[in-house]
PDB file of C-alpha atoms in Angstrom:
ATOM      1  CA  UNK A   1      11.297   5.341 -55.092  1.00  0.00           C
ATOM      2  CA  UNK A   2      12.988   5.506 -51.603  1.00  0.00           C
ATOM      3  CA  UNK A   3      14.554   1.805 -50.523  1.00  0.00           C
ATOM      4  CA  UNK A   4      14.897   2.071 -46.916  1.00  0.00           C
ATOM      5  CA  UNK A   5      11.495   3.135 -46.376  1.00  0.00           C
ATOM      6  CA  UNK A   6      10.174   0.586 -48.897  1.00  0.00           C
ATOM      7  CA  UNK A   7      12.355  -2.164 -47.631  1.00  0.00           C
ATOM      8  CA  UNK A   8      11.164  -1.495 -43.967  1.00  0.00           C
ATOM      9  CA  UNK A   9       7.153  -0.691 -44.819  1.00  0.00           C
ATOM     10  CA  UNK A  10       7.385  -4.491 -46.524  1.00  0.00           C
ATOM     11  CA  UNK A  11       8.755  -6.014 -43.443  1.00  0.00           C
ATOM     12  CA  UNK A  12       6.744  -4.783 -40.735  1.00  0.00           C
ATOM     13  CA  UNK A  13       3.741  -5.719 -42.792  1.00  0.00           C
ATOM     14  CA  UNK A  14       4.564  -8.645 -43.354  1.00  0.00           C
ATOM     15  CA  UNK A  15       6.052  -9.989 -39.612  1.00  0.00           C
ATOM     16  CA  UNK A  16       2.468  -8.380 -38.977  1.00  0.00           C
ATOM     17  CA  UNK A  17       0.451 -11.014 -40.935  1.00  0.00           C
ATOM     18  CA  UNK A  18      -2.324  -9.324 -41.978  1.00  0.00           C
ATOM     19  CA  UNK A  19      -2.391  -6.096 -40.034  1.00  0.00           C
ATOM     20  CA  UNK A  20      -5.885  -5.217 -41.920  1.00  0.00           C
ATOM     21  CA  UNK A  21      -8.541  -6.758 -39.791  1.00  0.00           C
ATOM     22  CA  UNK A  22     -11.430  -5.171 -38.876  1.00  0.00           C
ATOM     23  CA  UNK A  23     -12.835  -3.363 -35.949  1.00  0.00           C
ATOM     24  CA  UNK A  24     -15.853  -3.824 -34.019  1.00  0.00           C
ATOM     25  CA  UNK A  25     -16.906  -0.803 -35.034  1.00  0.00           C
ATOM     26  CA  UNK A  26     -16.905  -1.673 -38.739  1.00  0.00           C
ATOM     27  CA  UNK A  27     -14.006   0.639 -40.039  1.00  0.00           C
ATOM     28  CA  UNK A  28     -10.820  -0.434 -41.266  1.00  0.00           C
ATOM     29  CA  UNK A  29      -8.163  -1.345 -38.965  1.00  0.00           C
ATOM     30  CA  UNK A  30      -5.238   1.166 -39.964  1.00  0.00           C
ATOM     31  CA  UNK A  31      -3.111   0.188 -36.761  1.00  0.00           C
ATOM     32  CA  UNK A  32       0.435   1.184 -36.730  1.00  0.00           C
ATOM     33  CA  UNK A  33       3.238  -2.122 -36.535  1.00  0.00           C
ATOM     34  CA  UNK A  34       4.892  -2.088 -33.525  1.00  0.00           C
ATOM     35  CA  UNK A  35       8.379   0.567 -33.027  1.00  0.00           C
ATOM     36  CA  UNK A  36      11.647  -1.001 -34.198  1.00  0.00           C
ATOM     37  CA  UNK A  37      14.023  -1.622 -31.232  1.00  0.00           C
ATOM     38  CA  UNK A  38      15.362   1.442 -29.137  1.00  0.00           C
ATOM     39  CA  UNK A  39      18.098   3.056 -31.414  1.00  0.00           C
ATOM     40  CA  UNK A  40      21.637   3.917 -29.833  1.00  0.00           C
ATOM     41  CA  UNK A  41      22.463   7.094 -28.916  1.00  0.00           C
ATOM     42  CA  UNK A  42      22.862   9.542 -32.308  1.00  0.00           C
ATOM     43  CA  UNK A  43      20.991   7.254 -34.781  1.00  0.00           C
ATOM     44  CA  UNK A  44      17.659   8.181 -36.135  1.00  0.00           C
ATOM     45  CA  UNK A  45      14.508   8.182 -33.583  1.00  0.00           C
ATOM     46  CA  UNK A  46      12.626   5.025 -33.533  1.00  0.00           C
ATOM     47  CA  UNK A  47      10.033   4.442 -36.796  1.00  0.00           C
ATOM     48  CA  UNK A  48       6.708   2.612 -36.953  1.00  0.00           C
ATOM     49  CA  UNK A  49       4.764   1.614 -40.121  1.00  0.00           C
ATOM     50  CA  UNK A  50       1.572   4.284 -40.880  1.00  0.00           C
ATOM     51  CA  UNK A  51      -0.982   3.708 -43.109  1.00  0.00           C
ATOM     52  CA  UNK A  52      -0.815   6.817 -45.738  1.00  0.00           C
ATOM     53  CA  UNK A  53      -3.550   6.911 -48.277  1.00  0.00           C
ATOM     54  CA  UNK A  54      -2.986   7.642 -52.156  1.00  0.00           C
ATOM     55  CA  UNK A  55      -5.483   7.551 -55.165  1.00  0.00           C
ATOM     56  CA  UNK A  56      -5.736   5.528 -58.215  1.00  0.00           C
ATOM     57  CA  UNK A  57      -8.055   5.109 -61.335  1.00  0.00           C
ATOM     58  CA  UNK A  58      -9.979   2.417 -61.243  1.00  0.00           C
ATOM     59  CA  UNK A  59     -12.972   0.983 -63.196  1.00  0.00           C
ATOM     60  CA  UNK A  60     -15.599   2.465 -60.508  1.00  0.00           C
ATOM     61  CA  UNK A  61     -13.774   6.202 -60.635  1.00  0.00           C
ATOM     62  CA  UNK A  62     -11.054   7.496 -58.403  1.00  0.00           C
ATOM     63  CA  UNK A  63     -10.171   5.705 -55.223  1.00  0.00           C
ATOM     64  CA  UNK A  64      -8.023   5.449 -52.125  1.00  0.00           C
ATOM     65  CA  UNK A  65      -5.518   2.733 -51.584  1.00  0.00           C
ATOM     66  CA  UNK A  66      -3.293   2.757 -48.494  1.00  0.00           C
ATOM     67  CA  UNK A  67       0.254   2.192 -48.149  1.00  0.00           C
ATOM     68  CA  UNK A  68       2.361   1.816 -45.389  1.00  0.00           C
ATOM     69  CA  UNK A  69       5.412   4.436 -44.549  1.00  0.00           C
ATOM     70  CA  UNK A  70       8.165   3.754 -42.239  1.00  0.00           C
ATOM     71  CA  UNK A  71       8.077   7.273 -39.962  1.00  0.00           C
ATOM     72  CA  UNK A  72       9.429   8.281 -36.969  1.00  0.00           C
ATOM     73  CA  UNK A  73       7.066   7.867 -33.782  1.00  0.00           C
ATOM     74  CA  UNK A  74       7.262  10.812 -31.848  1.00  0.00           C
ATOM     75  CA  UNK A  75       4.037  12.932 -34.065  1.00  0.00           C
ATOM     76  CA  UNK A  76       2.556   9.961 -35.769  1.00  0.00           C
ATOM     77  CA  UNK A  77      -0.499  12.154 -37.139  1.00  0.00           C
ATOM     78  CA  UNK A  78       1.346  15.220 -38.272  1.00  0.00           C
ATOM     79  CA  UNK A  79       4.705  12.778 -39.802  1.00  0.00           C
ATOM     80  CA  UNK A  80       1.916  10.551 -41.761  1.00  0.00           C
ATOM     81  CA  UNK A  81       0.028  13.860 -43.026  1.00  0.00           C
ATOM     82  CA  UNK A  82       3.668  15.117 -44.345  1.00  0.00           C
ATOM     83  CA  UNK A  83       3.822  11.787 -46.080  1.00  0.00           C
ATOM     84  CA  UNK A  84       0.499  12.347 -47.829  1.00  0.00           C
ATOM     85  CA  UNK A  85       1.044  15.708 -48.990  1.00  0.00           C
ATOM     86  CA  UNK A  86       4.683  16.023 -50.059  1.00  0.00           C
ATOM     87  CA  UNK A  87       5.961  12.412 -50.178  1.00  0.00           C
ATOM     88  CA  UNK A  88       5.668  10.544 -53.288  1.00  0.00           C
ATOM     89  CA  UNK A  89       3.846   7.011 -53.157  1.00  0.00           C
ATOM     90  CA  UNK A  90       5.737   3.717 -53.031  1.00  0.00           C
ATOM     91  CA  UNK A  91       3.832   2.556 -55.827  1.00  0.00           C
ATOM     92  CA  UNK A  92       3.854   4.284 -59.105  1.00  0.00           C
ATOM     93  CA  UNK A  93      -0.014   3.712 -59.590  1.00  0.00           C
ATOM     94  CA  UNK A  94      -1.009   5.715 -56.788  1.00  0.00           C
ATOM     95  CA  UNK A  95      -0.627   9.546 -56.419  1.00  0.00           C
ATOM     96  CA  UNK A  96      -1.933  12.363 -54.278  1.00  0.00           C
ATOM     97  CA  UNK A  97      -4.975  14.479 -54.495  1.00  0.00           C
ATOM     98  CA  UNK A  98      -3.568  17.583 -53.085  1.00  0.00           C
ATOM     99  CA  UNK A  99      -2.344  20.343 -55.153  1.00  0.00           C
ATOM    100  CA  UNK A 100       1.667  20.893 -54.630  1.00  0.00           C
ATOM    101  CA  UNK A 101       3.288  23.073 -51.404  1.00  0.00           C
ATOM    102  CA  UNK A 102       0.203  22.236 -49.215  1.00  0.00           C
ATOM    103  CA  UNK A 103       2.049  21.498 -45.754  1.00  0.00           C
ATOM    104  CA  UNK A 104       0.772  21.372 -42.077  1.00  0.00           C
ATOM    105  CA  UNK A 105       0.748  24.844 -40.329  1.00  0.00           C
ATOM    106  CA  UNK A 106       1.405  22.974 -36.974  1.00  0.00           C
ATOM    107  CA  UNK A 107       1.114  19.646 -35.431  1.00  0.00           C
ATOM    108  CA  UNK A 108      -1.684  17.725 -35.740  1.00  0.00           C
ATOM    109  CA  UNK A 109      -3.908  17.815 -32.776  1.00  0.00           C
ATOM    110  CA  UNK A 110      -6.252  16.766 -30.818  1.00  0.00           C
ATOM    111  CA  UNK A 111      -9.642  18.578 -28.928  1.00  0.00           C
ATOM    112  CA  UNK A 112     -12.627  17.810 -27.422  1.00  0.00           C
ATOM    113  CA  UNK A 113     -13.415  14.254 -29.405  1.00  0.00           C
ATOM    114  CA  UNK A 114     -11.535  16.364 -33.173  1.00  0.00           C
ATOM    115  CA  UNK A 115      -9.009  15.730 -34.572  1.00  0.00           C
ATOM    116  CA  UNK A 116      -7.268  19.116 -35.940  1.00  0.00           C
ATOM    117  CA  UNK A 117      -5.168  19.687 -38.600  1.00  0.00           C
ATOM    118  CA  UNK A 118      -4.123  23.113 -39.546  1.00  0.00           C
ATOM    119  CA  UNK A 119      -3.152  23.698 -43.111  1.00  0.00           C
ATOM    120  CA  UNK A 120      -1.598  26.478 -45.199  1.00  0.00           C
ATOM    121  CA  UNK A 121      -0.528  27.019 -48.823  1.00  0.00           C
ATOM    122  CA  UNK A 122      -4.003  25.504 -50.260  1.00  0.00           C
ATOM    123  CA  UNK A 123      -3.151  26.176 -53.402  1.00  0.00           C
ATOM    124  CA  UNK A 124      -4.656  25.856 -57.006  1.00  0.00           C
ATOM    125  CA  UNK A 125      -8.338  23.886 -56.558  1.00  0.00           C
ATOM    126  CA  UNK A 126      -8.855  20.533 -57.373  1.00  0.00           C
ATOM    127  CA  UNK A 127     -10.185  19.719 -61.119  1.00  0.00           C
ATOM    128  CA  UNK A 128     -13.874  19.261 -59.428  1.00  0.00           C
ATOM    129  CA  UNK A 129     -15.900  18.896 -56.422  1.00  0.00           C
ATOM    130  CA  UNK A 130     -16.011  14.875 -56.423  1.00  0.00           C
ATOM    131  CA  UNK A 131     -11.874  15.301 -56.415  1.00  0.00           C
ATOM    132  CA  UNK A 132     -11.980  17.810 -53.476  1.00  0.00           C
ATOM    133  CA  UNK A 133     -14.065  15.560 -51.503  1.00  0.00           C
ATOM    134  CA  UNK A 134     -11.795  12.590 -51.600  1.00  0.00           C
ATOM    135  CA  UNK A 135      -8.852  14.550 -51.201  1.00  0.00           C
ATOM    136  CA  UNK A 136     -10.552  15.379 -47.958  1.00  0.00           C
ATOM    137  CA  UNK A 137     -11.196  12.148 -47.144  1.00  0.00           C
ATOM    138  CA  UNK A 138      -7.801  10.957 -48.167  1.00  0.00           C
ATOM    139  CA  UNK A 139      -6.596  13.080 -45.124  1.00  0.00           C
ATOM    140  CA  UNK A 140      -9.021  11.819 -43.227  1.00  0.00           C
ATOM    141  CA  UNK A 141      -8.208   8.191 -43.462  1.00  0.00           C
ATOM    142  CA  UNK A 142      -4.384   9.205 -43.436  1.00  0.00           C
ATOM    143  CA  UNK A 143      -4.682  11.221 -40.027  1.00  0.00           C
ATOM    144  CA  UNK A 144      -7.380   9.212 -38.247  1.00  0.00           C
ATOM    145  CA  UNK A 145      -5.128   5.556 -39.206  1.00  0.00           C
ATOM    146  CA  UNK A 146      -2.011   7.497 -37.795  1.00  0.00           C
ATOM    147  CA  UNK A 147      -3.718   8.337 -34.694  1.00  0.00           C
ATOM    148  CA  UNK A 148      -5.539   5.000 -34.834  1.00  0.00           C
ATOM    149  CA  UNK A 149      -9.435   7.246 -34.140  1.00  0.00           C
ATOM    150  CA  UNK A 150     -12.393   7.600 -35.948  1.00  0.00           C
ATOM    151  CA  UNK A 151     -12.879  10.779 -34.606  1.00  0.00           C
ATOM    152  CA  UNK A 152     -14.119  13.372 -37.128  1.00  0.00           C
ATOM    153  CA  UNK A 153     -11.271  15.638 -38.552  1.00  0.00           C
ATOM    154  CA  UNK A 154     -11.569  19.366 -38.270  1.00  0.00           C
ATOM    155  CA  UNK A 155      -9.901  21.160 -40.892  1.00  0.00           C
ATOM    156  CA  UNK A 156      -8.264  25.033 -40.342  1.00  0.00           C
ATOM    157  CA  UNK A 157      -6.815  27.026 -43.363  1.00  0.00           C
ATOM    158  CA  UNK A 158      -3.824  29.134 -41.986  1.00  0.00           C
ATOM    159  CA  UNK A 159      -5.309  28.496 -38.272  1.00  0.00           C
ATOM    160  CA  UNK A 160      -9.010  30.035 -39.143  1.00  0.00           C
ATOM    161  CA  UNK A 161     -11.678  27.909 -39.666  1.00  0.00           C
ATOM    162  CA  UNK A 162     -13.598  28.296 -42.655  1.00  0.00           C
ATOM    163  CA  UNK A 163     -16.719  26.746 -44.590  1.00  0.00           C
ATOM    164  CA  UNK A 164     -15.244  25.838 -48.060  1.00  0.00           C
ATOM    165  CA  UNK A 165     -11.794  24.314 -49.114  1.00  0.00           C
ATOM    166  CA  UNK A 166     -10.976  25.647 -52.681  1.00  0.00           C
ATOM    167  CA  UNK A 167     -15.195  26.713 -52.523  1.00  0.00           C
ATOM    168  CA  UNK A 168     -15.559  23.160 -53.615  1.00  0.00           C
ATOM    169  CA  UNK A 169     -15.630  20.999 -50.432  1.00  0.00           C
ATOM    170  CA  UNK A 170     -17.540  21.987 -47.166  1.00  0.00           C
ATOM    171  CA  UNK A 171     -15.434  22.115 -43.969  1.00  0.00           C
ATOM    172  CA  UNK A 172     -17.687  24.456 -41.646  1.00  0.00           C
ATOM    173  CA  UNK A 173     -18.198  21.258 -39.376  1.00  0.00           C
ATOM    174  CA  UNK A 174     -15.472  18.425 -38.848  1.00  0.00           C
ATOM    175  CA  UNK A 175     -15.255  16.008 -41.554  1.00  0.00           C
ATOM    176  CA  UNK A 176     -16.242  12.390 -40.516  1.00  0.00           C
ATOM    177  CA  UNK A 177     -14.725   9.271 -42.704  1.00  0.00           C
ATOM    178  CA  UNK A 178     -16.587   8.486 -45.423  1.00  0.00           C
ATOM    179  CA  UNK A 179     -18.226   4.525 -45.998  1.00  0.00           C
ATOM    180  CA  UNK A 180     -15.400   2.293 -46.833  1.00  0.00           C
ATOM    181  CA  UNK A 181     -17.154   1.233 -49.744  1.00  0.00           C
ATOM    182  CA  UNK A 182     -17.590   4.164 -51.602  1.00  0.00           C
ATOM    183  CA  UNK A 183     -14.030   5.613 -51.007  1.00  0.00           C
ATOM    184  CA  UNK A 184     -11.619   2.882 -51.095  1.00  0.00           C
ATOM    185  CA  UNK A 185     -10.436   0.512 -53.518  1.00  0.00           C
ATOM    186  CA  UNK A 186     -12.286  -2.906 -52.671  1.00  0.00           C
ATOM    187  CA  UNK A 187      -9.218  -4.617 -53.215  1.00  0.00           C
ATOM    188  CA  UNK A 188      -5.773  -3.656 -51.631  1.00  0.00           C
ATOM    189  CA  UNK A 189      -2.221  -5.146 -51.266  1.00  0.00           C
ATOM    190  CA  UNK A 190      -0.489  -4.227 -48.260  1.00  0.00           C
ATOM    191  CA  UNK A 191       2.488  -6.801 -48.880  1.00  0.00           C
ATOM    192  CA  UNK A 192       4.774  -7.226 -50.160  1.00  0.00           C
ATOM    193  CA  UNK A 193       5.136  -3.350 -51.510  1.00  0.00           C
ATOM    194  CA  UNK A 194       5.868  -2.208 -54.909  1.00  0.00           C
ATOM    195  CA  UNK A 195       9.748  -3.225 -55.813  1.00  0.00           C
ATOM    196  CA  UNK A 196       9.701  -4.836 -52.628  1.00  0.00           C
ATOM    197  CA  UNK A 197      12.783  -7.884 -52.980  1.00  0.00           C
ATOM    198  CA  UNK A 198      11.460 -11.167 -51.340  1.00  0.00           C
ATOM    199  CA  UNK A 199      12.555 -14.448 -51.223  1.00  0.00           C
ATOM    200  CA  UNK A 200      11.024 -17.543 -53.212  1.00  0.00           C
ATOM    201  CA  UNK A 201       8.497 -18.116 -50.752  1.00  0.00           C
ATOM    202  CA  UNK A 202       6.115 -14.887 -51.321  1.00  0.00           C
ATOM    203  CA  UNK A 203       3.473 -14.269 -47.993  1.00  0.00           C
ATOM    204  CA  UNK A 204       0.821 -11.801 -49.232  1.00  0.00           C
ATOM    205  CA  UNK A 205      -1.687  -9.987 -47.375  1.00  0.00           C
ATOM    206  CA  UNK A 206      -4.392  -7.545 -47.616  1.00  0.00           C
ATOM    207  CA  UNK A 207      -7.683  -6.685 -47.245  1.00  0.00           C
ATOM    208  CA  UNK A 208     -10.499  -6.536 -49.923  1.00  0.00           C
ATOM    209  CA  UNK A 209     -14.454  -6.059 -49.291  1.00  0.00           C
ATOM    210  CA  UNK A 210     -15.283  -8.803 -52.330  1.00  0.00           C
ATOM    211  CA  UNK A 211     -18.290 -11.221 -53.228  1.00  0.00           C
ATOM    212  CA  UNK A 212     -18.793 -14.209 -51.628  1.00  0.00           C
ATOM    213  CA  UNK A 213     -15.444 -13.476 -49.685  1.00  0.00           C
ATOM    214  CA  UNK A 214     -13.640 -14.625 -53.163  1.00  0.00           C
ATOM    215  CA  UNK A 215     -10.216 -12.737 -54.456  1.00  0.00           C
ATOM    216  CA  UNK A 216      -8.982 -14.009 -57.267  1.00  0.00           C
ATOM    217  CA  UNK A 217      -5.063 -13.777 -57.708  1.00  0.00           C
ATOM    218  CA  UNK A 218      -2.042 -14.159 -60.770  1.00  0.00           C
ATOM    219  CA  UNK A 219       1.615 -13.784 -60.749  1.00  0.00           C
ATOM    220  CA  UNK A 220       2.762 -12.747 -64.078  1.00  0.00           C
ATOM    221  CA  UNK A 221       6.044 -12.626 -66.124  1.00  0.00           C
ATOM    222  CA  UNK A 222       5.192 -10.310 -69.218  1.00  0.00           C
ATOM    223  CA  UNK A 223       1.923 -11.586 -70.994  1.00  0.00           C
ATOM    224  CA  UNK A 224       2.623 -14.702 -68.997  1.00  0.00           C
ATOM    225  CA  UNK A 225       0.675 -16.333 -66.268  1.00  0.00           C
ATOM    226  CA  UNK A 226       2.922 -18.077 -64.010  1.00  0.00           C
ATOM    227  CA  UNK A 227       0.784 -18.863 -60.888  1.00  0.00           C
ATOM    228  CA  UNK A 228      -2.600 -18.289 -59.826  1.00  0.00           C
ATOM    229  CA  UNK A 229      -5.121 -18.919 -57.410  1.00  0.00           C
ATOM    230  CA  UNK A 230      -7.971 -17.969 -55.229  1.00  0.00           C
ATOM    231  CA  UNK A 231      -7.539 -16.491 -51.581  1.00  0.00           C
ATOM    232  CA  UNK A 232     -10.781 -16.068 -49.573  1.00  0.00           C
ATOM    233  CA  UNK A 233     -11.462 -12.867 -46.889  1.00  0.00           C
ATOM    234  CA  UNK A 234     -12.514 -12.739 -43.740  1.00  0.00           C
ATOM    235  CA  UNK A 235     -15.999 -11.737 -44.858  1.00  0.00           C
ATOM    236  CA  UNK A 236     -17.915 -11.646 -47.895  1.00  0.00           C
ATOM    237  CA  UNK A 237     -18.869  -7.796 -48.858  1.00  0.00           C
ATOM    238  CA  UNK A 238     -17.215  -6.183 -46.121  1.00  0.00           C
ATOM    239  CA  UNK A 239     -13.542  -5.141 -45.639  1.00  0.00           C
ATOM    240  CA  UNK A 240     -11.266  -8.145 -44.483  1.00  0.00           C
ATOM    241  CA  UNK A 241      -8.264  -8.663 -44.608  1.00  0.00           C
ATOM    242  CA  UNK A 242      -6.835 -11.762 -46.744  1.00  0.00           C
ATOM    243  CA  UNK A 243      -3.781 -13.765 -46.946  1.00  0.00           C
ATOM    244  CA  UNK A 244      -1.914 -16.288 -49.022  1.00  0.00           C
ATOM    245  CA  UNK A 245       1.237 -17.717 -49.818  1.00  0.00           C
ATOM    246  CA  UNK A 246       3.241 -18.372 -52.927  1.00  0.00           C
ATOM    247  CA  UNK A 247       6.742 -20.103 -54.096  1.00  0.00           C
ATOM    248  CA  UNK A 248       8.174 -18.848 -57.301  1.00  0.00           C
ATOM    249  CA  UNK A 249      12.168 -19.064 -58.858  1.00  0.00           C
ATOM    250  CA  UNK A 250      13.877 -16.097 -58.861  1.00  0.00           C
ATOM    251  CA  UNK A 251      12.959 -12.736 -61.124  1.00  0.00           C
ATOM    252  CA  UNK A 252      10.508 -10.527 -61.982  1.00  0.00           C
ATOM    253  CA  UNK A 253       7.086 -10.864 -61.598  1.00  0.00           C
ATOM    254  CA  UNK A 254       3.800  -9.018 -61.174  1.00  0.00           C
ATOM    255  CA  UNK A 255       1.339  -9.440 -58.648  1.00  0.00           C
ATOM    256  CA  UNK A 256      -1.847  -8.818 -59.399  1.00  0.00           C
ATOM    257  CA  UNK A 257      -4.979  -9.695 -57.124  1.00  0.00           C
ATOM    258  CA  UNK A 258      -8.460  -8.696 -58.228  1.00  0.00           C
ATOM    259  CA  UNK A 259     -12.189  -8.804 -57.711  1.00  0.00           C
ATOM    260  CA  UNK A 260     -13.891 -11.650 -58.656  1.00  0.00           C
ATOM    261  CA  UNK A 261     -16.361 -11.382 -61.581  1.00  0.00           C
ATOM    262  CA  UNK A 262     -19.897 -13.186 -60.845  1.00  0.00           C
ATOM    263  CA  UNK A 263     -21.712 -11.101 -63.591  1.00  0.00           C
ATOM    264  CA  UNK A 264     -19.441 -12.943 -66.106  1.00  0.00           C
ATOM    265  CA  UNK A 265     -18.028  -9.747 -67.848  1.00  0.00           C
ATOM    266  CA  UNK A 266     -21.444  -7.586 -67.888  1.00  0.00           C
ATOM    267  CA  UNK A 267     -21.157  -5.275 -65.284  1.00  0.00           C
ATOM    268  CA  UNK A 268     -18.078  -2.664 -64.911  1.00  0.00           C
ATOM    269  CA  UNK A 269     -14.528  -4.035 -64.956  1.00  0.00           C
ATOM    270  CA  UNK A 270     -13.236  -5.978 -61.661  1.00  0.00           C
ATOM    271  CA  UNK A 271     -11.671  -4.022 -59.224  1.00  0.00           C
ATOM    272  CA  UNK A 272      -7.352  -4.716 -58.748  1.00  0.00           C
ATOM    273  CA  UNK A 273      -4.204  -4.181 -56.954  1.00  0.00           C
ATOM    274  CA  UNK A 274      -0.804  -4.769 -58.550  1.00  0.00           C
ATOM    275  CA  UNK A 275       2.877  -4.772 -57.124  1.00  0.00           C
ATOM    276  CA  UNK A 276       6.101  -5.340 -59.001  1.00  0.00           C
ATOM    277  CA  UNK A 277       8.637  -7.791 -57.415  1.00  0.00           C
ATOM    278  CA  UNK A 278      11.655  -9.557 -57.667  1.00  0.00           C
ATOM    279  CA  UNK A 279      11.939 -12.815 -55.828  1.00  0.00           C
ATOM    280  CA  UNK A 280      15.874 -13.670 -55.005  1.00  0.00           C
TER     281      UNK A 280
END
């Protein structure tokens, strides 16, 4: 776990307040937080939060969750691609699809309405063709939320293009971003972050694509339920973001915020996010 970039990821998403609306357009909005103050002369560029896109088990399979990274502004697509690939996640639940010593060739680009990335060391294949397909479109929604697009994503293998990644996923034509819905975790935590420190008074936000716009929510201590709650999206069935506020006395808790359950236990297991934090 890396503190400063944890410590800054929580606060820019959360001075945001809820940077996951929705666009017109339907997709996810994966805008950047504004750039931290101009630095004096010798200290690091400037940094901006990205959203970077991990995977998780869940009850419905695999799926993406987003976090956001604190990286330096000048190459936004090609600094939140290095994220993906070689940068652990924040959160100990999520990890990445792509095999280890995959790296960018060259920046990530930009031509003729594509987006182009240009990999090299593919290395060993993915464990099946469903897997190579969301690793794909886990660099999709990394690149095109860095570069704030929805422009399809043309992928290049050690600058050639080719029709199969690791003969399991097809990349002979630019790869557009798959439905929300059947990619994504329906239920996401973008603050505070995991092992993020906060004060008493906890602001959480999100964005969840739930029933009837209903997301139920627990703190826990242990097997112990301290608080709980309902917060309400946006938008019922579509991706919205969410918001709510809690006051707890100092420790450690667990955040969890989940799916609500109107088939009363008989269909698959609710959807959930969790985050581990200390309130001071």
């Amino acid at each position: 776990m890396r503190p400063p970039r944890l410590v800054v990821a929580a606060l820019v998403v959360l001075l945001a307040g809820g940077v996951a609306a929705c666009t017109g357009s339907g997709h996810a909005d994966d805008r950047g937080i504004p750039t931290t103050s101009t630095a004096p002369t010798g200290v690091p560029p400037q940094t901006r939060a990205l959203p970077v896109y991990y995977a998780a088990d869940t009850s419905a399979g695999t799926r993406l969750y987003r976090e956001f990274h604190a990286v330096p502004v000048d190459d936004p697509g090609t600094t939140a691609l290095r994220e993906m690939l070689g940068a652990p996640a924040i959160d100990p639940d999520y990890r990445t699809l792509w095999p280890t010593g995959v790296t960018p060739r060259g920046p990530v680009t930009r031509d003729g309405g594509e987006i182009v990335v240009d990999l090299t060391g593919i290395g060993r294949a993915p464990a099946s063709k469903a897997v190579a397909a969301l690793a794909l479109q886990q660099l999709v929604y990394t690149v095109q939320g860095a570069l704030q697009s929805t422009d399809p994503v043309r992928v290049l293998v050690d600058g050639q293009r080719a029709d199969q990644l690791w003969g399991l996923a097809d990349i002979s034509a630019p790869v557009a971003r798959a439905e929300q819905t059947s990619v994504r975790s329906l239920v996401q935590i973008d603050a505070p972050a995991d092992g993020a420190t906060v004060g008493r008074e906890v602001i959480v936000t999100g964005e969840a694509a739930v029933f009837e716009a209903t997301l139920p929510w627990q703190v826990r201590q242990g097997d112990n339920v301290v608080r709980e709650g309902f917060a309400t999206t946006a938008e019922g069935q579509k991706f919205s973001p969410y918001r709510f506020t809690v006051t707890l006395e100092p420790g450690d808790y667990v955040l969890v915020v989940t799916e609500d359950d109107p088939s009363g236990g008989a269909g698959r297991a609710p959807l959930t996010d969790t985050k581990q934090i200390s309130v001071r």
